[in-house]
Amino acid sequence: MHIRLLAVGERQPAWVDEAFRAYAGRFPRQWKFRLDVIATARRNKSEDPQRAIESEGELILARTMADEQVVLLDERGKQPASRELAEQLSAWQANGRDLCFIIGGPDGVSDRCRARAGFVWSLSNLTLPHGLARVIFAEQLYRSWSLLSGHPYHRP
């Protein structure tokens, strides 16, 4: 199974890149994990933000593969506990499909992107900056792997 994160927003602070790499570097090699980045659509005050959402949505959908299991990270999704997320990851692994996680742009994702997702995962009830969401995503994915593999990283 291959896992990738498809994220809108090409420029992140150095601390985000460093923390993300630290966790992603711990992922098992068989995941062949990769980060794919999509440029944030231009926004200006005189235009409806929906135009940017739709533009980013088209780019996201163009980069997803038909046979991938798509998981959208969105504040309106389910908030599984770490053990529940690990069980979900195990189920995804068992179905044999590649996984594509999506973090949308600053205004969210289009309805078509939301419809493409088989699961919507909320990291928190709090609104998080996109860079921090990347870091939390990577840490929680690593934590899920550690729970499934019996690695001592997760402590109850």
mmCIF file of C-alpha atoms in Angstrom:
data_model
loop_
_atom_site.group_PDB
_atom_site.id
_atom_site.type_symbol
_atom_site.label_atom_id
_atom_site.label_comp_id
_atom_site.label_asym_id
_atom_site.label_seq_id
_atom_site.Cartn_x
_atom_site.Cartn_y
_atom_site.Cartn_z
ATOM 1 C CA MET A 1 0.000 0.000 0.000
ATOM 2 C CA HIS A 2 1.255 3.449 -0.917
ATOM 3 C CA ILE A 3 0.297 6.478 1.131
ATOM 4 C CA ARG A 4 0.510 10.078 0.105
ATOM 5 C CA LEU A 5 -0.584 13.462 1.325
ATOM 6 C CA LEU A 6 -1.971 15.825 -1.293
ATOM 7 C CA ALA A 7 -1.869 19.304 0.238
ATOM 8 C CA VAL A 8 -2.733 22.749 -1.054
ATOM 9 C CA GLY A 9 -0.117 25.348 -0.122
ATOM 10 C CA GLU A 10 3.450 25.237 -1.365
ATOM 11 C CA ARG A 11 5.152 27.543 1.097
ATOM 12 C CA GLN A 12 5.363 26.504 4.719
ATOM 13 C CA PRO A 13 7.550 27.830 7.515
ATOM 14 C CA ALA A 14 10.815 25.963 8.016
ATOM 15 C CA TRP A 15 9.632 24.522 11.346
ATOM 16 C CA VAL A 16 6.636 22.907 9.573
ATOM 17 C CA ASP A 17 8.849 21.304 6.942
ATOM 18 C CA GLU A 18 11.299 20.119 9.596
ATOM 19 C CA ALA A 19 8.653 18.625 11.895
ATOM 20 C CA PHE A 20 6.771 17.033 8.997
ATOM 21 C CA ARG A 21 9.963 15.418 7.677
ATOM 22 C CA ALA A 22 10.840 14.182 11.175
ATOM 23 C CA TYR A 23 7.601 12.185 11.438
ATOM 24 C CA ALA A 24 7.301 11.187 7.789
ATOM 25 C CA GLY A 25 10.876 9.892 7.958
ATOM 26 C CA ARG A 26 9.721 7.365 10.562
ATOM 27 C CA PHE A 27 7.014 5.874 8.344
ATOM 28 C CA PRO A 28 7.602 2.289 7.226
ATOM 29 C CA ARG A 29 9.339 2.004 3.859
ATOM 30 C CA GLN A 30 6.589 -0.174 2.403
ATOM 31 C CA TRP A 31 4.220 2.820 2.523
ATOM 32 C CA LYS A 32 6.389 4.617 -0.047
ATOM 33 C CA PHE A 33 5.001 7.796 1.449
ATOM 34 C CA ARG A 34 5.160 11.032 -0.475
ATOM 35 C CA LEU A 35 3.911 14.577 -0.168
ATOM 36 C CA ASP A 36 2.372 16.136 -3.276
ATOM 37 C CA VAL A 37 1.808 19.878 -3.099
ATOM 38 C CA ILE A 38 -0.647 21.984 -5.097
ATOM 39 C CA ALA A 39 -0.218 25.742 -5.392
ATOM 40 C CA THR A 40 -2.787 27.843 -3.569
ATOM 41 C CA ALA A 41 -5.108 29.593 -6.024
ATOM 42 C CA ARG A 42 -4.806 33.368 -6.162
ATOM 43 C CA ARG A 43 -7.337 35.182 -4.060
ATOM 44 C CA ASN A 44 -8.246 38.831 -3.983
ATOM 45 C CA LYS A 45 -10.761 40.810 -1.994
ATOM 46 C CA SER A 46 -13.035 41.583 -4.929
ATOM 47 C CA GLU A 47 -13.604 37.941 -5.940
ATOM 48 C CA ASP A 48 -15.788 35.287 -4.406
ATOM 49 C CA PRO A 49 -13.564 32.762 -2.548
ATOM 50 C CA GLN A 50 -15.645 29.983 -4.118
ATOM 51 C CA ARG A 51 -13.757 30.566 -7.372
ATOM 52 C CA ALA A 52 -10.473 29.673 -5.647
ATOM 53 C CA ILE A 53 -12.069 26.678 -3.889
ATOM 54 C CA GLU A 54 -13.338 25.316 -7.205
ATOM 55 C CA SER A 55 -10.008 25.949 -8.937
ATOM 56 C CA GLU A 56 -8.072 24.129 -6.209
ATOM 57 C CA GLY A 57 -10.688 21.386 -6.212
ATOM 58 C CA GLU A 58 -10.155 20.708 -9.901
ATOM 59 C CA LEU A 59 -6.407 20.443 -9.335
ATOM 60 C CA ILE A 60 -6.931 18.098 -6.382
ATOM 61 C CA LEU A 61 -9.295 15.837 -8.301
ATOM 62 C CA ALA A 62 -6.930 15.754 -11.281
ATOM 63 C CA ARG A 63 -4.175 14.455 -8.986
ATOM 64 C CA THR A 64 -6.216 11.681 -7.332
ATOM 65 C CA MET A 65 -6.157 8.212 -8.850
ATOM 66 C CA ALA A 66 -9.401 6.361 -9.572
ATOM 67 C CA ASP A 67 -8.434 3.361 -7.436
ATOM 68 C CA GLU A 68 -7.206 5.301 -4.386
ATOM 69 C CA GLN A 69 -8.988 5.435 -1.057
ATOM 70 C CA VAL A 70 -9.348 9.195 -0.458
ATOM 71 C CA VAL A 71 -9.381 10.651 3.044
ATOM 72 C CA LEU A 72 -10.194 14.329 3.414
ATOM 73 C CA LEU A 73 -8.838 16.211 6.415
ATOM 74 C CA ASP A 74 -11.569 18.663 7.321
ATOM 75 C CA GLU A 75 -12.848 20.254 10.528
ATOM 76 C CA ARG A 76 -16.333 18.803 9.885
ATOM 77 C CA GLY A 77 -15.139 15.201 9.835
ATOM 78 C CA LYS A 78 -14.944 12.437 12.403
ATOM 79 C CA GLN A 79 -12.499 12.802 15.269
ATOM 80 C CA PRO A 80 -11.267 9.316 16.037
ATOM 81 C CA ALA A 81 -9.102 8.662 19.077
ATOM 82 C CA SER A 82 -5.589 7.446 18.291
ATOM 83 C CA ARG A 83 -6.498 3.772 18.754
ATOM 84 C CA GLU A 84 -9.586 4.172 16.557
ATOM 85 C CA LEU A 85 -7.478 5.816 13.873
ATOM 86 C CA ALA A 86 -5.021 2.926 14.061
ATOM 87 C CA GLU A 87 -7.899 0.472 13.580
ATOM 88 C CA GLN A 88 -9.110 2.496 10.593
ATOM 89 C CA LEU A 89 -5.606 2.482 9.114
ATOM 90 C CA SER A 90 -5.499 -1.280 9.574
ATOM 91 C CA ALA A 91 -8.814 -1.624 7.715
ATOM 92 C CA TRP A 92 -7.522 0.564 4.881
ATOM 93 C CA GLN A 93 -4.388 -1.553 4.670
ATOM 94 C CA ALA A 94 -6.464 -4.732 4.588
ATOM 95 C CA ASN A 95 -8.459 -3.544 1.567
ATOM 96 C CA GLY A 96 -5.222 -3.222 -0.413
ATOM 97 C CA ARG A 97 -5.958 0.158 -1.997
ATOM 98 C CA ASP A 98 -3.479 3.013 -1.983
ATOM 99 C CA LEU A 99 -4.348 5.900 0.343
ATOM 100 C CA CYS A 100 -4.487 9.581 -0.555
ATOM 101 C CA PHE A 101 -5.018 12.072 2.263
ATOM 102 C CA ILE A 102 -6.080 15.579 1.238
ATOM 103 C CA ILE A 103 -5.584 18.906 2.993
ATOM 104 C CA GLY A 104 -7.435 21.595 1.041
ATOM 105 C CA GLY A 105 -6.767 25.283 0.673
ATOM 106 C CA PRO A 106 -7.368 28.100 3.165
ATOM 107 C CA ASP A 107 -11.105 28.230 2.394
ATOM 108 C CA GLY A 108 -11.672 24.472 2.349
ATOM 109 C CA VAL A 109 -12.444 22.135 -0.539
ATOM 110 C CA SER A 110 -15.095 21.960 -3.225
ATOM 111 C CA ASP A 111 -18.181 19.816 -2.874
ATOM 112 C CA ARG A 112 -16.800 17.529 -5.584
ATOM 113 C CA CYS A 113 -13.652 16.908 -3.516
ATOM 114 C CA ARG A 114 -15.723 16.225 -0.440
ATOM 115 C CA ALA A 115 -17.859 13.770 -2.420
ATOM 116 C CA ARG A 116 -14.712 11.952 -3.648
ATOM 117 C CA ALA A 117 -13.593 11.232 -0.070
ATOM 118 C CA GLY A 118 -14.479 7.881 1.442
ATOM 119 C CA PHE A 119 -13.681 9.194 4.913
ATOM 120 C CA VAL A 120 -13.512 12.706 6.374
ATOM 121 C CA TRP A 121 -11.094 13.081 9.286
ATOM 122 C CA SER A 122 -11.050 16.069 11.625
ATOM 123 C CA LEU A 123 -7.831 16.576 13.540
ATOM 124 C CA SER A 124 -9.481 18.862 16.094
ATOM 125 C CA ASN A 125 -12.462 21.049 16.887
ATOM 126 C CA LEU A 126 -9.953 23.885 16.775
ATOM 127 C CA THR A 127 -9.154 25.639 13.524
ATOM 128 C CA LEU A 128 -5.537 24.797 12.688
ATOM 129 C CA PRO A 129 -3.159 26.486 10.283
ATOM 130 C CA HIS A 130 -2.465 24.225 7.320
ATOM 131 C CA GLY A 131 1.181 23.737 8.221
ATOM 132 C CA LEU A 132 0.330 22.587 11.703
ATOM 133 C CA ALA A 133 -2.317 20.249 10.254
ATOM 134 C CA ARG A 134 0.428 18.638 8.150
ATOM 135 C CA VAL A 135 2.552 18.054 11.230
ATOM 136 C CA ILE A 136 -0.322 16.653 13.303
ATOM 137 C CA PHE A 137 -1.341 14.431 10.376
ATOM 138 C CA ALA A 138 2.165 12.981 10.111
ATOM 139 C CA GLU A 139 2.472 12.468 13.868
ATOM 140 C CA GLN A 140 -0.902 10.733 14.117
ATOM 141 C CA LEU A 141 -0.172 8.502 11.136
ATOM 142 C CA TYR A 142 3.123 7.525 12.760
ATOM 143 C CA ARG A 143 1.329 6.941 16.079
ATOM 144 C CA SER A 144 -1.206 4.718 14.315
ATOM 145 C CA TRP A 145 1.577 2.673 12.764
ATOM 146 C CA SER A 146 3.304 2.372 16.164
ATOM 147 C CA LEU A 147 0.079 1.090 17.745
ATOM 148 C CA LEU A 148 -0.434 -1.473 14.977
ATOM 149 C CA SER A 149 3.153 -2.690 15.045
ATOM 150 C CA GLY A 150 3.599 -2.782 18.825
ATOM 151 C CA HIS A 151 6.239 -0.045 18.742
ATOM 152 C CA PRO A 152 6.600 1.675 22.145
ATOM 153 C CA TYR A 153 6.082 5.229 20.783
ATOM 154 C CA HIS A 154 2.442 5.320 21.928
ATOM 155 C CA ARG A 155 2.030 5.268 25.686
ATOM 156 C CA PRO A 156 -1.482 5.055 27.150
#
